[in-house]
Short mmCIF file of C-alpha atoms and ligand atoms in Angstrom, two decimals:
data_model
loop_
_atom_site.label_atom_id
_atom_site.label_comp_id
_atom_site.label_asym_id
_atom_site.label_seq_id
_atom_site.Cartn_x
_atom_site.Cartn_y
_atom_site.Cartn_z
CA UNK A 1 -74.58 169.04 9.30
CA UNK A 2 -75.64 170.82 6.16
CA UNK A 3 -72.13 171.01 4.74
CA UNK A 4 -72.26 167.40 3.71
CA UNK A 5 -75.94 166.60 3.85
CA UNK A 6 -77.26 163.44 2.25
CA UNK A 7 -80.03 164.25 -0.25
CA UNK A 8 -83.14 162.16 0.22
CA UNK A 9 -86.86 162.24 -0.55
CA UNK A 10 -89.30 161.67 2.28
CA UNK A 11 -92.67 159.96 1.75
CA UNK A 12 -94.67 161.77 4.37
CA UNK A 13 -98.20 160.58 3.47
CA UNK A 14 -100.17 160.07 6.69
CA UNK A 15 -97.08 160.63 8.85
CA UNK A 16 -97.03 163.16 11.64
CA UNK A 17 -94.95 166.25 10.92
CA UNK A 18 -94.62 168.97 13.54
CA UNK A 19 -94.05 172.56 12.45
CA UNK A 20 -93.24 174.90 15.31
CA UNK A 21 -93.68 178.53 14.34
CA UNK A 22 -96.27 180.36 12.29
CA UNK A 23 -94.30 182.87 10.26
CA UNK A 24 -93.06 183.01 6.71
CA UNK A 25 -91.03 179.80 6.92
CA UNK A 26 -94.07 177.85 8.09
CA UNK A 27 -96.16 179.60 5.46
CA UNK A 28 -93.85 178.32 2.70
CA UNK A 29 -93.43 174.79 4.07
CA UNK A 30 -97.00 173.95 5.06
CA UNK A 31 -98.48 173.87 1.53
CA UNK A 32 -95.68 171.59 0.34
CA UNK A 33 -96.17 169.24 3.29
CA UNK A 34 -99.91 169.21 2.70
CA UNK A 35 -99.39 168.48 -0.98
CA UNK A 36 -97.62 165.29 0.13
CA UNK A 37 -100.50 164.36 2.47
CA UNK A 38 -98.46 164.69 5.63
CA UNK A 39 -100.32 164.80 8.94
CA UNK A 40 -99.28 168.37 9.74
CA UNK A 41 -99.38 169.76 13.29
CA UNK A 42 -98.60 173.44 13.63
CA UNK A 43 -97.72 174.83 17.05
CA UNK A 44 -97.14 178.54 17.30
CA UNK A 45 -97.61 181.45 19.65
CA UNK A 46 -98.85 183.59 16.76
CA UNK A 47 -99.68 182.82 13.14
CA UNK A 48 -99.55 185.05 10.08
CA UNK A 49 -102.94 185.47 8.39
CA UNK A 50 -101.72 183.20 5.57
CA UNK A 51 -100.83 180.41 8.03
CA UNK A 52 -104.20 180.80 9.72
CA UNK A 53 -106.02 180.50 6.43
CA UNK A 54 -103.96 177.44 5.48
CA UNK A 55 -104.71 175.73 8.76
CA UNK A 56 -108.37 176.64 9.03
CA UNK A 57 -109.27 175.78 5.44
CA UNK A 58 -107.64 172.33 5.54
CA UNK A 59 -109.34 169.82 7.80
CA UNK A 60 -106.30 167.53 7.77
CA UNK A 61 -104.08 169.98 9.61
CA UNK A 62 -104.12 171.16 13.21
CA UNK A 63 -103.12 174.54 14.58
CA UNK A 64 -102.42 175.10 18.26
CA UNK A 65 -101.87 178.70 19.27
CA UNK A 66 -99.50 178.28 22.19
CA UNK A 67 -95.81 178.05 23.11
CA UNK A 68 -93.78 174.98 22.23
CA UNK A 69 -93.42 172.48 25.09
CA UNK A 70 -90.99 169.63 25.44
CA UNK A 71 -92.91 166.53 24.35
CA UNK A 72 -94.57 168.17 21.34
CA UNK A 73 -92.58 165.97 18.97
CA UNK A 74 -94.12 162.80 20.39
CA UNK A 75 -95.02 160.48 17.53
CA UNK A 76 -93.56 162.74 14.84
CA UNK A 77 -91.46 161.49 11.93
CA UNK A 78 -90.15 164.88 10.95
CA UNK A 79 -90.04 168.35 12.49
CA UNK A 80 -89.40 171.92 11.47
CA UNK A 81 -88.18 174.41 14.09
CA UNK A 82 -89.17 177.77 12.66
CA UNK A 83 -89.91 180.08 15.57
CA UNK A 84 -88.31 183.52 15.84
CA UNK A 85 -86.65 182.54 19.15
CA UNK A 86 -83.25 180.84 18.77
CA UNK A 87 -83.48 179.30 22.25
CA UNK A 88 -86.83 177.68 21.40
CA UNK A 89 -85.49 176.41 18.07
CA UNK A 90 -82.50 174.93 19.88
CA UNK A 91 -84.81 173.20 22.37
CA UNK A 92 -86.87 171.71 19.53
CA UNK A 93 -83.73 170.37 17.83
CA UNK A 94 -82.60 168.93 21.17
CA UNK A 95 -85.91 167.12 21.66
CA UNK A 96 -85.77 165.83 18.07
CA UNK A 97 -82.23 164.50 18.60
CA UNK A 98 -83.34 162.77 21.79
CA UNK A 99 -86.23 161.13 19.96
CA UNK A 100 -84.13 160.43 16.83
CA UNK A 101 -86.40 162.49 14.60
CA UNK A 102 -84.90 164.48 11.75
CA UNK A 103 -85.40 168.17 12.32
CA UNK A 104 -84.83 171.29 10.23
CA UNK A 105 -83.78 174.42 12.06
CA UNK A 106 -84.83 177.48 10.09
CA UNK A 107 -82.71 180.16 11.76
CA UNK A 108 -79.37 178.30 11.90
CA UNK A 109 -79.60 175.58 9.26
CA UNK A 110 -76.34 173.82 10.17
CA UNK A 111 -77.65 173.15 13.70
CA UNK A 112 -80.51 171.00 12.41
CA UNK A 113 -80.22 167.30 11.59
CA UNK A 114 -82.05 167.88 8.30
CA UNK A 115 -81.94 170.69 5.78
CA UNK A 116 -84.52 171.83 3.26
CA UNK A 117 -83.24 171.98 -0.31
CA UNK A 118 -84.18 174.86 -2.61
CA UNK A 119 -86.67 173.07 -4.81
CA UNK A 120 -89.29 173.26 -7.52
CA UNK A 121 -91.85 171.03 -9.10
CA UNK A 122 -91.97 170.69 -12.88
CA UNK A 123 -94.20 168.23 -14.71
CA UNK A 124 -94.24 165.93 -11.70
CA UNK A 125 -90.48 166.12 -11.48
CA UNK A 126 -89.06 167.37 -8.17
CA UNK A 127 -85.75 169.16 -8.35
CA UNK A 128 -83.90 170.01 -5.12
CA UNK A 129 -80.61 171.84 -4.67
CA UNK A 130 -78.34 171.88 -1.62
CA UNK A 131 -75.24 174.05 -1.67
CA UNK A 132 -73.45 173.19 1.55
CA UNK A 133 -75.51 175.67 3.53
CA UNK A 134 -75.15 178.56 1.08
CA UNK A 135 -78.80 179.45 0.71
CA UNK A 136 -78.42 182.16 -1.88
CA UNK A 137 -76.39 179.85 -4.07
CA UNK A 138 -78.86 176.99 -3.84
CA UNK A 139 -81.78 179.34 -4.50
CA UNK A 140 -80.02 180.89 -7.50
CA UNK A 141 -79.17 177.51 -8.99
CA UNK A 142 -82.72 176.31 -8.40
CA UNK A 143 -84.09 179.37 -10.19
CA UNK A 144 -81.68 178.96 -13.09
CA UNK A 145 -82.62 175.31 -13.56
CA UNK A 146 -86.31 176.14 -13.36
CA UNK A 147 -85.93 178.81 -16.02
CA UNK A 148 -84.05 176.40 -18.23
CA UNK A 149 -87.01 174.04 -17.98
CA UNK A 150 -89.49 176.81 -18.67
CA UNK A 151 -87.55 177.92 -21.73
CA UNK A 152 -87.26 174.36 -22.95
CA UNK A 153 -83.44 174.32 -22.68
CA UNK A 154 -83.90 171.20 -20.57
CA UNK A 155 -86.82 168.96 -21.42
CA UNK A 156 -88.45 166.53 -19.05
CA UNK A 157 -90.12 163.45 -20.45
CA UNK A 158 -93.71 162.27 -20.41
CA UNK A 159 -96.04 164.97 -19.16
CA UNK A 160 -99.71 164.14 -19.44
CA UNK A 161 -100.54 167.45 -21.04
CA UNK A 162 -98.41 167.01 -24.16
CA UNK A 163 -100.11 164.35 -26.22
CA UNK A 164 -98.74 163.69 -29.69
CA UNK A 165 -101.51 164.39 -32.16
CA UNK A 166 -103.12 167.08 -30.03
CA UNK A 167 -103.53 170.85 -30.16
CA UNK A 168 -103.00 173.45 -27.44
CA UNK A 169 -104.41 176.94 -27.82
CA UNK A 170 -101.92 179.11 -26.00
CA UNK A 171 -102.40 182.75 -25.06
CA UNK A 172 -99.08 184.53 -25.50
CA UNK A 173 -99.93 187.66 -23.52
CA UNK A 174 -99.89 191.24 -24.78
CA UNK A 175 -96.42 191.32 -26.32
CA UNK A 176 -93.78 191.42 -23.58
CA UNK A 177 -92.33 187.88 -23.71
CA UNK A 178 -92.34 187.72 -19.90
CA UNK A 179 -96.12 188.04 -19.77
CA UNK A 180 -96.93 184.55 -21.03
CA UNK A 181 -98.14 182.04 -18.41
CA UNK A 182 -95.80 179.38 -17.03
CA UNK A 183 -97.89 176.64 -18.63
CA UNK A 184 -98.05 178.44 -21.94
CA UNK A 185 -94.29 178.76 -22.04
CA UNK A 186 -93.80 175.13 -21.10
CA UNK A 187 -96.15 173.86 -23.81
CA UNK A 188 -94.62 176.17 -26.38
CA UNK A 189 -91.21 174.73 -25.57
CA UNK A 190 -92.60 171.25 -26.33
CA UNK A 191 -94.31 172.05 -29.61
CA UNK A 192 -93.52 170.24 -32.85
CA UNK A 193 -95.55 172.78 -34.81
CA UNK A 194 -96.43 176.36 -33.87
CA UNK A 195 -99.16 178.21 -35.75
CA UNK A 196 -98.63 181.82 -34.72
CA UNK A 197 -100.67 184.99 -35.00
CA UNK A 198 -99.14 188.39 -35.75
CA UNK A 199 -99.74 189.59 -32.20
CA UNK A 200 -98.14 186.58 -30.48
CA UNK A 201 -94.81 187.67 -28.90
CA UNK A 202 -92.14 187.13 -31.60
CA UNK A 203 -89.29 186.81 -29.06
CA UNK A 204 -90.84 183.57 -27.87
CA UNK A 205 -90.87 182.18 -31.41
CA UNK A 206 -87.20 183.06 -31.76
CA UNK A 207 -86.43 180.74 -28.85
CA UNK A 208 -87.85 177.65 -30.56
CA UNK A 209 -85.49 174.93 -31.71
CA UNK A 210 -84.66 174.42 -35.42
CA UNK A 211 -86.79 171.25 -35.59
CA UNK A 212 -89.99 173.18 -34.81
CA UNK A 213 -92.17 174.04 -37.78
CA UNK A 214 -93.36 177.63 -37.34
CA UNK A 215 -96.32 178.63 -39.47
CA UNK A 216 -97.37 182.28 -39.74
CA UNK A 217 -101.16 182.10 -39.60
CA UNK A 218 -101.43 185.34 -41.57
CA UNK A 219 -99.57 183.72 -44.48
CA UNK A 220 -101.49 180.47 -44.80
CA UNK A 221 -102.76 180.48 -48.39
CA UNK A 222 -106.54 180.64 -48.59
CA UNK A 223 -109.39 181.90 -50.72
CA UNK A 224 -111.15 185.09 -49.65
CA UNK A 225 -112.82 184.91 -46.21
CA UNK A 226 -111.54 181.38 -45.75
CA UNK A 227 -108.70 182.26 -43.39
CA UNK A 228 -110.19 180.61 -40.34
CA UNK A 229 -111.04 177.39 -42.17
CA UNK A 230 -107.52 177.28 -43.55
CA UNK A 231 -106.06 177.67 -40.06
CA UNK A 232 -108.39 175.02 -38.64
CA UNK A 233 -107.35 172.67 -41.40
CA UNK A 234 -103.64 173.15 -40.73
CA UNK A 235 -104.15 172.49 -36.99
CA UNK A 236 -106.07 169.31 -37.71
CA UNK A 237 -103.76 168.08 -40.49
CA UNK A 238 -100.61 168.54 -38.42
CA UNK A 239 -102.16 166.91 -35.35
CA UNK A 240 -103.27 163.97 -37.50
CA UNK A 241 -99.63 163.51 -38.48
CA UNK A 242 -99.04 162.78 -34.79
CA UNK A 243 -97.45 166.09 -33.93
CA UNK A 244 -98.03 168.32 -30.93
CA UNK A 245 -99.41 171.59 -32.30
CA UNK A 246 -99.44 174.89 -30.44
CA UNK A 247 -101.82 177.51 -31.75
CA UNK A 248 -100.11 180.61 -30.47
CA UNK A 249 -102.13 183.79 -30.08
CA UNK A 250 -101.72 187.29 -28.72
CA UNK A 251 -103.33 188.01 -25.36
CA UNK A 252 -105.98 185.49 -24.36
CA UNK A 253 -107.23 182.92 -26.91
CA UNK A 254 -110.88 183.54 -26.03
CA UNK A 255 -110.88 187.35 -26.19
CA UNK A 256 -111.73 188.38 -29.76
CA UNK A 257 -109.39 185.74 -31.09
CA UNK A 258 -111.67 183.09 -32.56
CA UNK A 259 -110.18 180.56 -30.17
CA UNK A 260 -113.43 178.79 -29.51
CA UNK A 261 -113.98 178.20 -33.22
CA UNK A 262 -110.68 176.36 -33.26
CA UNK A 263 -111.67 174.35 -30.19
CA UNK A 264 -114.89 173.31 -31.94
CA UNK A 265 -113.11 172.46 -35.19
CA UNK A 266 -110.59 170.24 -33.37
CA UNK A 267 -113.31 168.59 -31.30
CA UNK A 268 -115.35 167.82 -34.43
CA UNK A 269 -112.29 166.29 -36.03
CA UNK A 270 -111.68 164.19 -32.91
CA UNK A 271 -108.42 165.96 -32.08
CA UNK A 272 -107.75 166.47 -28.35
CA UNK A 273 -107.47 170.18 -27.62
CA UNK A 274 -106.51 172.13 -24.51
CA UNK A 275 -106.65 175.84 -23.81
CA UNK A 276 -104.06 177.84 -21.92
CA UNK A 277 -105.51 181.23 -21.04
CA UNK A 278 -103.35 184.28 -21.56
CA UNK A 279 -102.94 187.73 -20.11
CA UNK A 280 -105.31 189.77 -22.25
CA UNK A 281 -104.15 193.06 -23.74
CA UNK A 282 -107.49 194.56 -22.70
CA UNK A 283 -106.36 194.66 -19.06
CA UNK A 284 -102.59 194.37 -19.20
CA UNK A 285 -101.80 197.03 -21.80
CA UNK A 286 -103.56 199.78 -19.80
CA UNK A 287 -102.00 198.38 -16.61
CA UNK A 288 -98.47 198.55 -17.98
CA UNK A 289 -99.19 202.11 -19.11
CA UNK A 290 -100.14 202.96 -15.52
CA UNK A 291 -103.92 202.74 -15.81
CA UNK A 292 -106.04 200.28 -13.81
CA UNK A 293 -109.28 199.30 -15.55
CA UNK A 294 -111.05 199.51 -12.18
CA UNK A 295 -110.46 201.61 -9.09
CA UNK A 296 -112.51 201.62 -5.91
CA UNK A 297 -115.15 204.35 -5.80
CA UNK A 298 -114.37 205.36 -9.39
CA UNK A 299 -116.04 202.61 -11.39
CA UNK A 300 -117.92 199.38 -10.84
CA UNK A 301 -117.74 198.07 -14.36
CA UNK A 302 -115.40 197.73 -17.27
CA UNK A 303 -116.55 196.61 -20.66
CA UNK A 304 -114.30 195.24 -23.38
CA UNK A 305 -115.64 196.05 -26.82
CA UNK A 306 -114.55 195.08 -30.30
CA UNK A 307 -114.47 197.93 -32.79
CA UNK A 308 -114.08 195.80 -35.89
CA UNK A 309 -117.51 196.85 -37.21
CA UNK A 310 -118.98 200.38 -37.45
CA UNK A 311 -121.88 201.13 -35.07
CA UNK A 312 -124.54 201.06 -37.78
CA UNK A 313 -123.32 197.85 -39.43
CA UNK A 314 -126.14 195.30 -39.76
CA UNK A 315 -123.97 192.59 -38.21
CA UNK A 316 -122.84 194.70 -35.25
CA UNK A 317 -123.76 193.14 -31.91
CA UNK A 318 -122.75 196.17 -29.84
CA UNK A 319 -125.33 198.48 -28.29
CA UNK A 320 -123.35 201.71 -28.48
CA UNK A 321 -126.20 203.75 -27.02
CA UNK A 322 -126.20 201.56 -23.94
CA UNK A 323 -122.41 201.89 -23.67
CA UNK A 324 -122.77 205.67 -23.91
CA UNK A 325 -124.90 205.58 -20.77
CA UNK A 326 -122.22 203.91 -18.65
CA UNK A 327 -119.95 205.87 -16.34
CA UNK A 328 -117.35 203.12 -15.98
CA UNK A 329 -114.45 202.03 -18.16
CA UNK A 330 -114.75 201.10 -21.82
CA UNK A 331 -111.82 199.25 -23.34
CA UNK A 332 -111.96 199.30 -27.12
CA UNK A 333 -109.99 196.80 -29.17
CA UNK A 334 -109.56 197.00 -32.94
CA UNK A 335 -111.10 200.45 -32.80
CA UNK A 336 -108.43 202.80 -34.16
CA UNK A 337 -109.65 202.74 -37.74
CA UNK A 338 -113.17 203.84 -36.80
CA UNK A 339 -112.55 205.95 -33.71
CA UNK A 340 -114.39 208.91 -35.30
CA UNK A 341 -117.62 206.88 -35.44
CA UNK A 342 -117.27 205.44 -31.92
CA UNK A 343 -116.46 208.80 -30.30
CA UNK A 344 -119.41 210.36 -32.10
CA UNK A 345 -121.95 207.71 -31.10
CA UNK A 346 -120.75 207.71 -27.48
CA UNK A 347 -121.03 211.51 -27.20
CA UNK A 348 -124.40 211.70 -28.90
CA UNK A 349 -125.59 208.90 -26.61
CA UNK A 350 -124.65 210.87 -23.48
CA UNK A 351 -121.02 210.20 -22.60
CA UNK A 352 -119.46 213.57 -21.71
CA UNK A 353 -117.05 215.01 -24.28
CA UNK A 354 -114.44 215.63 -21.54
CA UNK A 355 -114.26 211.92 -20.65
CA UNK A 356 -110.55 211.05 -20.40
CA UNK A 357 -109.04 208.65 -22.92
CA UNK A 358 -105.83 206.66 -22.94
CA UNK A 359 -104.56 205.21 -26.21
CA UNK A 360 -101.72 202.67 -26.22
CA UNK A 361 -100.18 201.35 -29.40
CA UNK A 362 -97.92 198.26 -29.29
CA UNK A 363 -98.42 198.06 -25.52
CA UNK A 364 -95.82 196.29 -23.35
CA UNK A 365 -93.29 196.20 -26.20
CA UNK A 366 -90.27 198.36 -27.06
CA UNK A 367 -92.40 200.11 -29.69
CA UNK A 368 -95.06 201.22 -27.19
CA UNK A 369 -96.64 204.64 -27.77
CA UNK A 370 -99.03 206.33 -25.37
CA UNK A 371 -101.50 209.13 -26.05
CA UNK A 372 -103.72 210.83 -23.48
CA UNK A 373 -106.70 212.79 -24.72
CA UNK A 374 -110.47 213.21 -24.31
CA UNK A 375 -113.46 211.79 -26.06
CA UNK A 376 -113.93 215.08 -27.90
CA UNK A 377 -110.35 215.19 -29.21
CA UNK A 378 -109.59 211.48 -29.53
CA UNK A 379 -110.14 211.07 -33.25
CA UNK A 380 -108.13 214.17 -34.23
CA UNK A 381 -105.29 213.36 -31.86
CA UNK A 382 -105.08 209.71 -32.96
CA UNK A 383 -104.86 210.79 -36.61
CA UNK A 384 -102.43 213.63 -35.89
CA UNK A 385 -100.12 211.32 -33.94
CA UNK A 386 -100.35 208.60 -36.57
CA UNK A 387 -101.50 205.94 -34.09
CA UNK A 388 -102.07 202.66 -35.94
CA UNK A 389 -103.24 199.19 -34.91
CA UNK A 390 -102.65 197.33 -32.72
CA UNK A 391 -103.85 199.81 -30.14
CA UNK A 392 -106.07 199.82 -27.09
CA UNK A 393 -108.40 202.73 -26.37
CA UNK A 394 -109.43 203.15 -22.73
CA UNK A 395 -112.35 205.49 -22.09
CA UNK A 396 -113.40 206.63 -18.62
CA UNK A 397 -112.16 208.39 -15.48
CA UNK A 398 -109.37 205.83 -14.86
CA UNK A 399 -107.80 206.86 -18.20
CA UNK A 400 -106.72 210.14 -16.57
CA UNK A 401 -104.72 208.42 -13.82
CA UNK A 402 -101.06 209.38 -13.94
CA UNK A 403 -98.59 206.68 -14.88
N1 SAH B 501 -106.81 188.01 -27.93
C1 SAH B 501 -106.23 189.32 -27.85
C2 SAH B 501 -107.02 190.35 -28.61
C3 SAH B 501 -107.12 190.08 -30.09
S1 SAH B 501 -107.94 191.36 -30.97
C4 SAH B 501 -106.06 189.70 -26.38
O1 SAH B 501 -106.64 189.07 -25.50
O2 SAH B 501 -105.31 190.63 -26.11
C5 SAH B 501 -106.58 192.32 -31.51
C6 SAH B 501 -106.59 193.67 -30.85
O3 SAH B 501 -106.08 193.59 -29.52
C7 SAH B 501 -105.71 194.71 -31.49
O4 SAH B 501 -106.33 195.29 -32.61
C8 SAH B 501 -105.57 195.73 -30.38
O5 SAH B 501 -106.74 196.48 -30.22
C9 SAH B 501 -105.46 194.80 -29.19
N2 SAH B 501 -104.06 194.52 -28.83
C10 SAH B 501 -103.49 193.31 -28.74
N3 SAH B 501 -102.22 193.42 -28.33
C11 SAH B 501 -101.99 194.73 -28.15
C12 SAH B 501 -100.86 195.49 -27.73
N4 SAH B 501 -99.71 194.92 -27.39
N5 SAH B 501 -100.99 196.83 -27.65
C13 SAH B 501 -102.13 197.44 -27.96
N6 SAH B 501 -103.23 196.78 -28.38
C14 SAH B 501 -103.16 195.44 -28.46
#
């Protein structure tokens, strides 16, 4: 009876578990059972494609496409009745009772001898919630607790990935604080020191506790052109003091963000360093403005280009003439200041002047501004509208797609 269920953890490694049914319940349960090395037997008249993939790609699990028969629970330690037929589910529970096997009944939970808690896994910690059969309540409480963990309101001890004296390079996503990864958010919540870039989402910094030292990377004192060395030095010095340092960046740490230089600097200094990829602005800012960087039969390439140097600069590594020959999507970062030069070299190299352009300033934030124009008019329009960095410039047919 779920109303007063006794909460327990089952060690299912190597033990036979029978799942009857191949729908969404089975689809959610099977991966969790497999993660615990259970000997999973799935019996179902029909399986969803996801269940089929799960069962065919995992040698340790059997799938029989047929109706349930009395006797199927032979040798099982645990069973899940998850067919769409209440009479069949009742028969499975009856067989389980006869054999003294605990059995979950998916359609009418209180009729089963076991009940599945709403649960989540966090840093090797398993949290399960039962609410006397009120599924929405248990799911809501589960979600609230999980969010509290993710925001660092509750902290769990001893994860392997937070080593005192180490550095994590965390991609913060394009600006919207919800677009950081789950791991990034978790590590940020554990930081002793955060070295943040301008473009890292400020809302996430505001959530940090008062004990966390937050360093604005743009304000680290340094001699001219020494900014990166100064940042590297801070990361290494703080880690050497035994603290867990998060280097917090906008977008992805390896997309025009000098992340790999920091990895190398830490490695040379013998400081353990991990990288948490982020959602890059190059893809997500257009996406949130309604523009996909690729679309079937429209383009087969998208190229992300840095515009921090003019085309004729001796240190430029960009072949603008080659880019001008492409018909796909160009995504320009750091290109607002020199858009005149880039538009010119693309047009003279062969890109049609009518090519659609989307410009997004402060994408995914409350300050977002969007401009739609063409290659011919881009420079004038960007100046007339007063578009300033940070902005993304998307060039190509997809840029004309309506939001
Ligand atoms: N590592 C970052 C890019 C750093 S380069 C990433 O993966 O997103 C900095 C440039 O990124 C800015 O000049 C701008 O071109 C672009 N950018 C970053 N965030 C942006 C945002 N929210 N809106 C528009 N452009 C953004």
